[in-house]
Tab-separated table of C-alpha atoms in Angstrom:
chain	number	residue	atom	x	y	z
A	1	MET	CA	-62.937	-56.737	39.606
A	2	LYS	CA	-64.154	-60.304	39.484
A	3	THR	CA	-65.250	-59.918	35.873
A	4	VAL	CA	-61.952	-58.282	34.968
A	5	PHE	CA	-60.148	-61.227	36.526
A	6	SER	CA	-62.215	-63.904	34.829
A	7	GLY	CA	-61.885	-61.977	31.573
A	8	LEU	CA	-58.121	-62.054	31.943
A	9	VAL	CA	-58.117	-65.756	32.697
A	10	ALA	CA	-60.267	-66.390	29.638
A	11	ALA	CA	-57.952	-64.268	27.492
A	12	ALA	CA	-54.911	-66.123	28.807
A	13	PHE	CA	-56.537	-69.467	28.017
A	14	THR	CA	-57.544	-68.411	24.536
A	15	PHE	CA	-54.021	-67.172	23.942
A	16	THR	CA	-52.425	-70.419	25.095
A	17	MET	CA	-54.812	-72.547	23.063
A	18	ALA	CA	-54.281	-70.385	20.001
A	19	ILE	CA	-50.501	-70.777	20.166
A	20	GLY	CA	-50.996	-74.529	20.252
A	21	ALA	CA	-53.387	-74.680	17.341
A	22	MET	CA	-52.508	-72.159	14.681
A	23	PRO	CA	-54.870	-72.024	11.730
A	24	ALA	CA	-53.582	-73.228	8.379
A	25	GLN	CA	-51.790	-70.510	6.462
A	26	ALA	CA	-51.553	-69.855	2.782
A	27	GLU	CA	-48.430	-71.203	1.105
A	28	ASP	CA	-45.458	-69.249	2.462
A	29	LEU	CA	-43.176	-69.652	-0.572
A	30	ALA	CA	-45.312	-67.306	-2.661
A	31	ALA	CA	-45.399	-64.763	0.142
A	32	ILE	CA	-41.613	-64.913	0.548
A	33	LYS	CA	-41.090	-64.439	-3.182
A	34	ASP	CA	-43.546	-61.542	-3.222
A	35	ALA	CA	-41.719	-59.884	-0.357
A	36	GLY	CA	-38.393	-60.559	-2.058
A	37	GLU	CA	-36.879	-61.485	1.269
A	38	MET	CA	-36.741	-64.363	3.691
A	39	LYS	CA	-36.634	-63.591	7.386
A	40	ILE	CA	-34.401	-66.121	9.111
A	41	ALA	CA	-34.519	-66.358	12.907
A	42	MET	CA	-31.759	-67.370	15.307
A	43	THR	CA	-30.616	-66.193	18.718
A	44	GLY	CA	-27.325	-64.681	17.622
A	45	GLN	CA	-25.890	-66.103	20.831
A	46	TYR	CA	-24.752	-69.565	19.837
A	47	PRO	CA	-21.229	-69.506	18.465
A	48	PRO	CA	-19.968	-70.874	16.145
A	49	PHE	CA	-23.427	-71.473	14.649
A	50	ASN	CA	-24.782	-67.966	15.039
A	51	PHE	CA	-23.200	-65.037	16.832
A	52	VAL	CA	-22.169	-61.418	16.312
A	53	ASN	CA	-18.718	-60.589	15.010
A	54	ASP	CA	-16.599	-57.494	15.646
A	55	GLN	CA	-18.765	-55.562	13.242
A	56	ASN	CA	-21.975	-56.408	15.130
A	57	GLU	CA	-23.074	-58.596	12.198
A	58	VAL	CA	-24.714	-61.940	12.804
A	59	VAL	CA	-22.463	-64.598	11.296
A	60	GLY	CA	-21.692	-68.285	11.744
A	61	PHE	CA	-22.679	-71.642	10.310
A	62	ASP	CA	-26.447	-71.140	10.694
A	63	ALA	CA	-26.298	-67.635	9.264
A	64	ALA	CA	-24.273	-68.837	6.269
A	65	ILE	CA	-26.590	-71.801	5.586
A	66	GLY	CA	-29.702	-69.661	5.973
A	67	LYS	CA	-28.375	-66.965	3.669
A	68	GLU	CA	-27.344	-69.528	1.050
A	69	ILE	CA	-30.816	-71.106	1.071
A	70	ALA	CA	-32.515	-67.733	0.679
A	71	THR	CA	-30.173	-66.781	-2.138
A	72	ARG	CA	-30.828	-70.060	-3.940
A	73	ILE	CA	-34.581	-69.515	-3.648
A	74	GLY	CA	-33.967	-66.156	-5.261
A	75	VAL	CA	-34.711	-63.792	-2.393
A	76	GLU	CA	-32.745	-61.559	-0.066
A	77	PRO	CA	-31.859	-63.126	3.314
A	78	VAL	CA	-32.722	-61.089	6.410
A	79	ILE	CA	-31.334	-62.353	9.707
A	80	VAL	CA	-33.545	-61.765	12.750
A	81	THR	CA	-32.155	-62.375	16.217
A	82	THR	CA	-34.598	-63.358	18.927
A	83	ALA	CA	-34.599	-65.081	22.308
A	84	TRP	CA	-34.592	-68.886	22.168
A	85	ASP	CA	-37.472	-69.384	24.589
A	86	GLY	CA	-39.938	-67.632	22.286
A	87	ILE	CA	-38.445	-68.594	18.947
A	88	ILE	CA	-41.131	-71.134	17.913
A	89	ALA	CA	-43.924	-68.859	19.125
A	90	GLY	CA	-42.435	-66.142	16.932
A	91	LEU	CA	-42.403	-68.452	13.909
A	92	LEU	CA	-46.031	-69.449	14.483
A	93	ALA	CA	-46.947	-65.793	14.866
A	94	SER	CA	-45.361	-65.126	11.426
A	95	LYS	CA	-42.700	-62.824	12.811
A	96	TYR	CA	-40.218	-64.520	10.487
A	97	ASP	CA	-40.290	-67.240	7.829
A	98	THR	CA	-37.908	-69.848	9.178
A	99	ILE	CA	-35.649	-70.757	12.064
A	100	VAL	CA	-32.121	-71.706	11.055
A	101	GLY	CA	-30.997	-71.732	14.640
A	102	SER	CA	-29.541	-75.147	15.454
A	103	MET	CA	-32.858	-76.641	16.489
A	104	THR	CA	-32.926	-80.349	17.289
A	105	ILE	CA	-35.691	-82.204	15.448
A	106	THR	CA	-37.966	-83.735	18.086
A	107	PRO	CA	-41.417	-85.367	17.862
A	108	ASP	CA	-42.832	-82.649	20.117
A	109	ARG	CA	-41.571	-79.885	17.885
A	110	GLU	CA	-42.703	-81.750	14.771
A	111	LYS	CA	-46.254	-81.466	16.086
A	112	VAL	CA	-46.134	-77.673	15.706
A	113	VAL	CA	-43.592	-77.014	12.961
A	114	ASP	CA	-42.194	-78.721	9.860
A	115	PHE	CA	-38.498	-79.355	9.483
A	116	VAL	CA	-36.288	-79.042	6.425
A	117	GLY	CA	-33.103	-81.045	6.658
A	118	PRO	CA	-31.466	-82.206	8.907
A	119	TYR	CA	-28.738	-79.775	7.995
A	120	TYR	CA	-26.273	-81.102	10.523
A	121	HIS	CA	-25.880	-83.628	13.319
A	122	ALA	CA	-24.761	-82.864	16.841
A	123	GLY	CA	-24.525	-84.774	20.035
A	124	ARG	CA	-25.302	-84.290	23.678
A	125	GLY	CA	-22.189	-83.743	25.735
A	126	VAL	CA	-21.649	-83.482	29.479
A	127	PHE	CA	-18.828	-81.145	30.433
A	128	VAL	CA	-17.045	-80.468	33.703
A	129	LYS	CA	-14.159	-78.215	34.695
A	130	GLU	CA	-10.787	-79.613	33.750
A	131	GLU	CA	-9.728	-80.101	37.371
A	132	SER	CA	-13.042	-81.664	38.451
A	133	PRO	CA	-12.714	-85.100	40.068
A	134	VAL	CA	-15.866	-86.292	38.272
A	135	GLN	CA	-15.169	-88.955	35.623
A	136	SER	CA	-18.561	-90.448	34.808
A	137	LEU	CA	-22.225	-89.545	34.617
A	138	ASP	CA	-22.979	-91.592	37.755
A	139	GLU	CA	-20.629	-89.478	39.830
A	140	LEU	CA	-22.747	-86.446	39.028
A	141	LYS	CA	-25.738	-87.808	40.964
A	142	GLY	CA	-26.720	-85.388	43.717
A	143	LYS	CA	-24.670	-82.615	42.159
A	144	THR	CA	-25.795	-79.491	40.282
A	145	LEU	CA	-26.261	-79.537	36.535
A	146	GLY	CA	-26.590	-76.524	34.251
A	147	VAL	CA	-28.706	-76.644	31.077
A	148	THR	CA	-30.187	-74.130	28.657
A	149	LEU	CA	-33.852	-73.415	29.283
A	150	GLY	CA	-36.030	-75.098	26.681
A	151	GLU	CA	-33.300	-77.156	25.071
A	152	THR	CA	-33.756	-80.908	24.624
A	153	HIS	CA	-30.969	-81.377	27.165
A	154	GLU	CA	-33.132	-79.815	29.847
A	155	LYS	CA	-35.876	-82.358	29.189
A	156	TRP	CA	-33.336	-85.163	29.205
A	157	ALA	CA	-31.782	-84.016	32.480
A	158	ARG	CA	-35.200	-83.796	34.124
A	159	GLU	CA	-36.168	-87.268	32.942
A	160	GLN	CA	-32.941	-88.747	34.299
A	161	GLY	CA	-33.383	-87.074	37.672
A	162	GLY	CA	-31.124	-87.503	40.669
A	163	TRP	CA	-29.446	-84.122	40.391
A	164	ASP	CA	-30.250	-80.480	40.884
A	165	ILE	CA	-30.981	-78.742	37.619
A	166	ARG	CA	-30.453	-75.071	36.980
A	167	THR	CA	-31.544	-73.481	33.747
A	168	TYR	CA	-29.850	-70.645	31.925
A	169	LYS	CA	-30.349	-68.583	28.792
A	170	GLY	CA	-27.474	-70.033	26.813
A	171	LEU	CA	-23.965	-71.371	26.478
A	172	PRO	CA	-22.161	-68.192	27.585
A	173	GLU	CA	-24.016	-68.225	30.895
A	174	LEU	CA	-23.363	-71.948	31.301
A	175	PHE	CA	-19.614	-71.472	30.818
A	176	LEU	CA	-19.585	-68.632	33.313
A	177	GLU	CA	-21.479	-70.667	35.882
A	178	LEU	CA	-19.249	-73.699	35.406
A	179	ASN	CA	-16.148	-71.575	35.820
A	180	ALA	CA	-17.622	-69.833	38.846
A	181	GLY	CA	-18.271	-73.236	40.401
A	182	ARG	CA	-22.003	-72.685	40.793
A	183	VAL	CA	-22.776	-75.765	38.700
A	184	ASP	CA	-20.734	-78.976	38.691
A	185	ALA	CA	-21.420	-79.879	35.079
A	186	ILE	CA	-23.208	-78.556	32.013
A	187	VAL	CA	-25.182	-80.544	29.458
A	188	VAL	CA	-24.973	-79.035	25.990
A	189	ASP	CA	-24.311	-79.794	22.335
A	190	ASN	CA	-20.701	-80.809	21.942
A	191	ILE	CA	-19.817	-78.936	18.733
A	192	PRO	CA	-20.135	-75.363	20.038
A	193	VAL	CA	-18.247	-76.348	23.166
A	194	ALA	CA	-15.432	-77.890	21.143
A	195	VAL	CA	-15.170	-74.721	19.070
A	196	ALA	CA	-15.292	-72.476	22.137
A	197	VAL	CA	-12.562	-74.501	23.803
A	198	LYS	CA	-10.436	-74.107	20.700
A	199	GLU	CA	-11.144	-70.372	20.361
A	200	THR	CA	-11.125	-69.145	23.933
A	201	GLY	CA	-9.121	-71.826	25.705
A	202	GLU	CA	-11.926	-72.695	28.137
A	203	LYS	CA	-10.524	-75.139	30.691
A	204	ILE	CA	-13.242	-77.762	30.497
A	205	ARG	CA	-13.413	-81.455	29.795
A	206	GLN	CA	-16.068	-83.697	28.220
A	207	LEU	CA	-17.144	-86.760	30.182
A	208	ASP	CA	-16.969	-90.046	28.350
A	209	THR	CA	-20.640	-90.897	27.798
A	210	PRO	CA	-20.769	-93.453	24.969
A	211	ASP	CA	-24.314	-94.645	25.696
A	212	ILE	CA	-25.898	-91.294	26.424
A	213	GLU	CA	-29.303	-90.770	24.879
A	214	GLY	CA	-29.083	-88.134	22.169
A	215	GLY	CA	-25.384	-88.637	21.588
A	216	SER	CA	-26.090	-87.916	17.936
A	217	VAL	CA	-29.186	-85.980	16.954
A	218	ALA	CA	-30.493	-84.397	13.786
A	219	ILE	CA	-30.681	-80.612	13.630
A	220	GLY	CA	-33.275	-79.111	11.336
A	221	ILE	CA	-34.591	-75.908	9.812
A	222	ALA	CA	-38.053	-75.072	11.115
A	223	ILE	CA	-40.867	-73.628	9.013
A	224	ARG	CA	-44.597	-73.265	9.597
A	225	LYS	CA	-46.677	-76.354	8.900
A	226	GLU	CA	-48.587	-76.953	5.671
A	227	ASN	CA	-46.153	-75.253	3.356
A	228	PRO	CA	-45.144	-78.134	1.052
A	229	GLU	CA	-43.834	-75.830	-1.662
A	230	LEU	CA	-41.603	-73.861	0.681
A	231	LYS	CA	-40.417	-77.062	2.292
A	232	ALA	CA	-39.548	-78.590	-1.085
A	233	ALA	CA	-37.786	-75.462	-2.326
A	234	MET	CA	-35.671	-75.152	0.830
A	235	GLN	CA	-34.854	-78.864	0.849
A	236	LYS	CA	-33.798	-78.668	-2.787
A	237	ALA	CA	-31.532	-75.699	-2.051
A	238	LEU	CA	-29.997	-77.559	0.896
A	239	ASP	CA	-29.486	-80.768	-1.090
A	240	GLU	CA	-27.851	-78.877	-3.928
A	241	MET	CA	-25.421	-77.053	-1.685
A	242	MET	CA	-24.502	-80.341	-0.045
A	243	GLN	CA	-23.724	-81.781	-3.484
A	244	ASP	CA	-21.837	-78.894	-5.053
A	245	GLY	CA	-19.362	-78.378	-2.205
A	246	THR	CA	-20.865	-75.160	-0.818
A	247	TYR	CA	-22.013	-76.895	2.361
A	248	GLU	CA	-18.594	-78.361	3.003
A	249	LYS	CA	-16.970	-74.977	2.489
A	250	ILE	CA	-19.328	-73.361	5.016
A	251	ALA	CA	-18.800	-76.187	7.510
A	252	MET	CA	-15.021	-75.972	7.231
A	253	GLU	CA	-15.089	-72.224	7.679
A	254	TRP	CA	-17.138	-72.197	10.877
A	255	ILE	CA	-16.760	-75.637	12.447
A	256	GLY	CA	-13.542	-77.005	11.040
A	257	ARG	CA	-15.117	-80.233	9.818
A	258	ASP	CA	-18.044	-81.531	7.797
A	259	ILE	CA	-20.897	-82.021	10.248
A	260	ARG	CA	-23.633	-83.334	7.951
B	1	MET	CA	-10.794	-55.959	32.613
B	2	ASP	CA	-10.717	-55.895	28.825
B	3	VAL	CA	-10.819	-52.167	28.104
B	4	ALA	CA	-9.876	-52.689	24.468
B	5	LEU	CA	-13.009	-54.820	24.012
B	6	MET	CA	-15.142	-52.142	25.664
B	7	MET	CA	-13.738	-49.509	23.327
B	8	ARG	CA	-14.249	-51.750	20.315
B	9	VAL	CA	-17.916	-52.476	20.993
B	10	PHE	CA	-18.749	-48.958	22.162
B	11	PRO	CA	-19.857	-47.573	18.767
B	12	PHE	CA	-22.350	-50.440	18.388
B	13	PHE	CA	-23.682	-49.749	21.853
B	14	LEU	CA	-24.179	-46.108	20.955
B	15	GLU	CA	-26.301	-47.177	17.979
B	16	ALA	CA	-28.225	-49.545	20.225
B	17	ALA	CA	-28.710	-46.794	22.809
B	18	LEU	CA	-30.301	-44.722	20.060
B	19	VAL	CA	-32.884	-47.492	19.588
B	20	THR	CA	-33.501	-47.385	23.338
B	21	VAL	CA	-33.971	-43.609	23.171
B	22	GLN	CA	-36.378	-43.915	20.217
B	23	LEU	CA	-38.365	-46.572	22.057
B	24	SER	CA	-38.482	-44.417	25.195
B	25	VAL	CA	-39.552	-41.271	23.364
B	26	LEU	CA	-42.264	-42.960	21.301
B	27	ALA	CA	-43.567	-45.159	24.117
B	28	GLY	CA	-43.399	-42.178	26.488
B	29	GLY	CA	-45.456	-40.075	24.077
B	30	LEU	CA	-48.042	-42.798	23.674
B	31	GLY	CA	-48.020	-43.335	27.447
B	32	LEU	CA	-48.670	-39.668	28.105
B	33	ALA	CA	-51.595	-39.617	25.678
B	34	MET	CA	-53.033	-42.773	27.261
B	35	ALA	CA	-52.460	-41.310	30.725
B	36	ALA	CA	-54.303	-38.098	29.869
B	37	ALA	CA	-57.193	-40.062	28.370
B	38	ALA	CA	-57.343	-42.509	31.268
B	39	ALA	CA	-57.149	-39.782	33.920
B	40	ALA	CA	-59.869	-37.804	32.160
B	41	ALA	CA	-61.995	-40.954	31.962
B	42	ARG	CA	-61.492	-41.727	35.643
B	43	LEU	CA	-62.497	-38.198	36.666
B	44	SER	CA	-65.429	-38.096	34.268
B	45	PRO	CA	-69.003	-37.723	35.530
B	46	VAL	CA	-69.994	-40.512	33.104
B	47	ALA	CA	-69.903	-43.842	34.963
B	48	PRO	CA	-69.010	-46.169	32.036
B	49	LEU	CA	-66.037	-43.943	31.193
B	50	ARG	CA	-64.888	-44.112	34.810
B	51	TYR	CA	-65.058	-47.925	34.721
B	52	LEU	CA	-63.223	-48.021	31.411
B	53	GLY	CA	-60.415	-45.846	32.773
B	54	ALA	CA	-60.197	-47.862	35.983
B	55	THR	CA	-60.133	-51.161	34.069
B	56	TYR	CA	-57.317	-49.980	31.826
B	57	VAL	CA	-55.249	-48.872	34.795
B	58	SER	CA	-55.831	-52.012	36.837
B	59	VAL	CA	-55.209	-54.404	33.930
B	60	PHE	CA	-51.947	-52.774	32.879
B	61	ARG	CA	-50.673	-52.156	36.385
B	62	GLY	CA	-51.847	-55.538	37.591
B	63	THR	CA	-49.947	-57.687	35.069
B	64	PRO	CA	-46.227	-57.801	34.303
B	65	ALA	CA	-45.072	-55.652	31.381
B	66	LEU	CA	-43.272	-58.700	29.990
B	67	ILE	CA	-46.540	-60.658	29.750
B	68	GLN	CA	-48.232	-57.679	28.119
B	69	LEU	CA	-45.487	-57.574	25.497
B	70	PHE	CA	-45.798	-61.321	24.865
B	71	VAL	CA	-49.584	-61.179	24.536
B	72	LEU	CA	-49.292	-58.288	22.104
B	73	TYR	CA	-46.359	-59.610	20.067
B	74	PHE	CA	-46.928	-63.364	19.991
B	75	GLY	CA	-50.674	-63.369	20.616
B	76	GLY	CA	-51.557	-60.332	18.519
B	77	PRO	CA	-51.505	-62.128	15.145
B	78	GLN	CA	-54.271	-64.451	16.442
B	79	VAL	CA	-56.616	-61.512	16.527
B	80	GLY	CA	-55.255	-59.758	13.455
B	81	ILE	CA	-52.716	-57.465	15.128
B	82	ASN	CA	-49.400	-58.220	13.470
B	83	LEU	CA	-46.897	-55.647	14.641
B	84	ASP	CA	-43.204	-55.700	13.851
B	85	PRO	CA	-40.978	-56.006	16.936
B	86	PHE	CA	-40.210	-52.299	17.301
B	87	ALA	CA	-43.852	-51.259	16.899
B	88	ALA	CA	-44.946	-53.937	19.364
B	89	GLY	CA	-42.347	-52.595	21.789
B	90	VAL	CA	-43.615	-49.036	21.464
B	91	VAL	CA	-47.279	-50.003	21.823
B	92	GLY	CA	-46.665	-52.489	24.660
B	93	LEU	CA	-44.413	-50.232	26.700
B	94	GLY	CA	-46.591	-47.187	25.950
B	95	LEU	CA	-49.782	-48.863	27.150
B	96	ASN	CA	-47.985	-50.137	30.233
B	97	ILE	CA	-46.368	-46.873	31.286
B	98	GLY	CA	-49.568	-45.002	30.402
B	99	ALA	CA	-51.364	-46.844	33.191
B	100	TYR	CA	-48.768	-45.735	35.723
B	101	MET	CA	-48.658	-42.194	34.369
B	102	ALA	CA	-52.455	-42.022	34.521
B	103	GLU	CA	-52.277	-42.279	38.282
B	104	GLY	CA	-49.684	-39.503	38.375
B	105	VAL	CA	-51.896	-37.263	36.281
B	106	ARG	CA	-55.049	-38.084	38.226
B	107	GLY	CA	-53.236	-37.666	41.536
B	108	ALA	CA	-51.999	-34.229	40.520
B	109	ILE	CA	-55.468	-33.119	39.422
B	110	VAL	CA	-57.192	-34.236	42.604
B	111	SER	CA	-54.473	-32.592	44.724
B	112	VAL	CA	-55.425	-29.147	43.500
B	113	ASP	CA	-57.381	-27.531	46.299
B	114	LYS	CA	-61.147	-28.002	45.940
B	115	GLY	CA	-61.709	-24.351	46.700
B	116	GLN	CA	-60.081	-23.444	43.397
B	117	ALA	CA	-62.742	-25.272	41.415
B	118	GLU	CA	-65.530	-23.969	43.602
B	119	ALA	CA	-64.279	-20.403	43.201
B	120	ALA	CA	-64.002	-20.785	39.441
B	121	ARG	CA	-67.517	-22.233	39.154
B	122	SER	CA	-68.948	-19.506	41.388
B	123	ILE	CA	-67.683	-16.761	39.077
B	124	GLY	CA	-69.378	-18.475	36.133
B	125	PHE	CA	-66.698	-20.755	34.589
B	126	SER	CA	-68.052	-23.901	32.982
B	127	ARG	CA	-66.721	-27.335	34.021
B	128	ALA	CA	-64.423	-27.435	31.001
B	129	GLN	CA	-63.214	-23.892	31.498
B	130	THR	CA	-62.542	-24.580	35.159
B	131	MET	CA	-60.461	-27.612	34.269
B	132	GLN	CA	-58.631	-25.920	31.455
B	133	ARG	CA	-57.920	-22.531	32.998
B	134	VAL	CA	-57.757	-23.172	36.717
B	135	ILE	CA	-57.123	-26.796	37.614
B	136	LEU	CA	-54.774	-28.078	34.874
B	137	PRO	CA	-52.234	-25.233	35.024
B	138	GLN	CA	-51.820	-25.913	38.735
B	139	ALA	CA	-51.904	-29.691	38.373
B	140	ALA	CA	-49.280	-29.635	35.607
B	141	ARG	CA	-46.613	-28.591	38.112
B	142	LEU	CA	-47.593	-31.408	40.436
B	143	MET	CA	-47.321	-33.916	37.588
B	144	ILE	CA	-43.703	-33.200	36.785
B	145	ARG	CA	-42.214	-35.408	39.504
B	146	PRO	CA	-44.437	-38.503	39.113
B	147	LEU	CA	-44.167	-38.361	35.314
B	148	GLY	CA	-40.399	-38.054	35.652
B	149	VAL	CA	-40.225	-41.121	37.866
B	150	ASN	CA	-42.344	-43.037	35.358
B	151	THR	CA	-40.112	-41.942	32.499
B	152	VAL	CA	-37.059	-43.274	34.318
B	153	ALA	CA	-38.903	-46.572	34.843
B	154	LEU	CA	-39.813	-46.594	31.148
B	155	VAL	CA	-36.216	-46.126	29.978
B	156	LYS	CA	-35.125	-49.057	32.127
B	157	GLY	CA	-38.180	-51.039	31.088
B	158	THR	CA	-37.215	-50.835	27.408
B	159	SER	CA	-34.754	-53.658	28.119
B	160	LEU	CA	-37.792	-55.997	28.135
B	161	VAL	CA	-38.202	-55.711	24.379
B	162	ALA	CA	-34.955	-57.659	24.010
B	163	THR	CA	-37.259	-60.667	24.465
B	164	ILE	CA	-39.259	-59.844	21.333
B	165	SER	CA	-36.175	-59.481	19.137
B	166	VAL	CA	-35.725	-55.723	19.171
B	167	VAL	CA	-31.983	-55.222	19.082
B	168	GLU	CA	-31.728	-52.432	21.622
B	169	LEU	CA	-29.099	-51.911	24.313
B	170	THR	CA	-29.777	-55.028	26.384
B	171	TYR	CA	-30.089	-57.411	23.457
B	172	THR	CA	-26.961	-55.950	21.868
B	173	ALA	CA	-25.144	-56.738	25.108
B	174	GLN	CA	-26.563	-60.272	25.187
B	175	ARG	CA	-25.490	-60.872	21.608
B	176	PHE	CA	-21.946	-59.679	22.265
B	177	ILE	CA	-21.675	-61.862	25.341
B	178	GLY	CA	-22.536	-64.782	23.069
B	179	SER	CA	-19.262	-64.328	21.223
B	180	THR	CA	-16.979	-62.767	23.827
B	181	TYR	CA	-17.934	-64.397	27.168
B	182	LYS	CA	-17.110	-61.114	28.927
B	183	PRO	CA	-20.237	-60.169	30.890
B	184	PHE	CA	-18.503	-57.692	33.176
B	185	GLU	CA	-17.185	-55.532	30.358
B	186	ILE	CA	-20.163	-55.903	28.036
B	187	PHE	CA	-22.941	-55.364	30.586
B	188	GLY	CA	-20.731	-52.659	32.099
B	189	VAL	CA	-20.817	-50.657	28.874
B	190	ALA	CA	-24.598	-51.173	28.619
B	191	ALA	CA	-25.100	-50.122	32.254
B	192	LEU	CA	-22.995	-47.013	31.711
B	193	LEU	CA	-25.135	-45.952	28.753
B	194	TYR	CA	-28.363	-46.574	30.683
B	195	MET	CA	-26.975	-44.408	33.474
B	196	VAL	CA	-26.154	-41.584	31.067
B	197	MET	CA	-29.655	-41.709	29.590
B	198	ILE	CA	-31.365	-41.801	32.960
B	199	TYR	CA	-29.167	-39.003	34.267
B	200	GLY	CA	-30.352	-36.989	31.271
B	201	VAL	CA	-34.000	-37.646	32.080
B	202	ALA	CA	-33.429	-36.770	35.735
B	203	ARG	CA	-31.772	-33.469	34.772
B	204	VAL	CA	-34.689	-32.510	32.537
B	205	VAL	CA	-37.139	-33.302	35.330
B	206	ASP	CA	-35.093	-31.221	37.789
B	207	LEU	CA	-35.005	-28.276	35.404
B	208	LEU	CA	-38.736	-28.425	34.725
B	209	ASP	CA	-39.457	-28.790	38.394
B	210	ARG	CA	-37.374	-25.759	39.274
B	211	ARG	CA	-38.738	-23.714	36.373
B	212	TYR	CA	-42.356	-24.310	37.382
B	213	ALA	CA	-41.879	-24.580	41.123
B	214	ILE	CA	-44.642	-23.163	43.289
B	215	ASP	CA	-43.016	-20.971	45.898
């Protein structure tokens, strides 16, 4: 039993190390062109960027941008939905070619993946229920904050400290918890909240946080490292659609404004 | 309660339930094969085989199925095993449930009265013949219940593959909640379909049990 246990521990260590230090891959662009398709990952649970419509199809801003890039590279787009907490691991394990899933570009992430873009900018927002007495960030000290597990907002909230932090899978859960009164505020990207408020009439209010860290951040498209050709091809496709009006059309359709 | 929403999403949930059924059937088949092999190994007179069987059972019963799926799906490519999500789900769940089923199979075999084997050997049956003609037919009846319980656990356990991007019943529900914010209705529909499937499994087990009951 002891050997089985130490074997398991060794396997777990190897696994963890391996995830952190993937070997260099061959150029992905050629592989994508050979396959004739580009697998694009997102959660499918982040409206209006990526979500399922009435027909159970994954649509939204991310889906539209991802599909347009694939089309411009000359391959068929294939949308893959996967859980956020394993989405980078899945990319590194070659389960798909890219993540067009509203991922904030951070130095930590740049150590393991390359980013194309940014393809839009978003900002950190702190939201409370409409009738909440809370007016500023300071008044939230000692209260309970909801964040999405693994998002940059979670890291930020932990670094700030002074409040209880609860983590959830995504925005839908955060809204439900805020409405149920189990958290006093949620820290999320402001664009999806603004759209949700417009669409579903959520009774929530954004705190005025002019100096908040991450009030405007760059959101990028992740690919595996050491793929300069793929990176260049995707960047070119993105730049072109920003110039010829396609980007603006997609942004207006899903967000209601240009968010580059 | 938004019944209209439930009606609208229902067809998609039926499709998703089909994925759950496929996963259950394939993983269950693999599990049964693994269980038979592991039980045979554990009851073998050859010591290394016994250790191999015991190691398989203790590794897969001693770690969470979710971790097993992650090691296989995310870690697999490191050692040259690159399975697509559905295949990883089948293999992961099959290996996991196989370890539990192995104990059901082994338990049933060892519950057959020792005298049966002794009697068979004394009238000149070989070890293999004894197992095949005397022990297994009796043990098979005793396996029905434990294998049924494991199958029910397997059907429910398929929801784990939502984490490795298989769009089955649970992940379909999660995706719809992303755009509707109606967990009660959406998870309600998913729960209902799980119940129907598990009721089906339970009925089959009941029928088999009654058909092969030892009076």
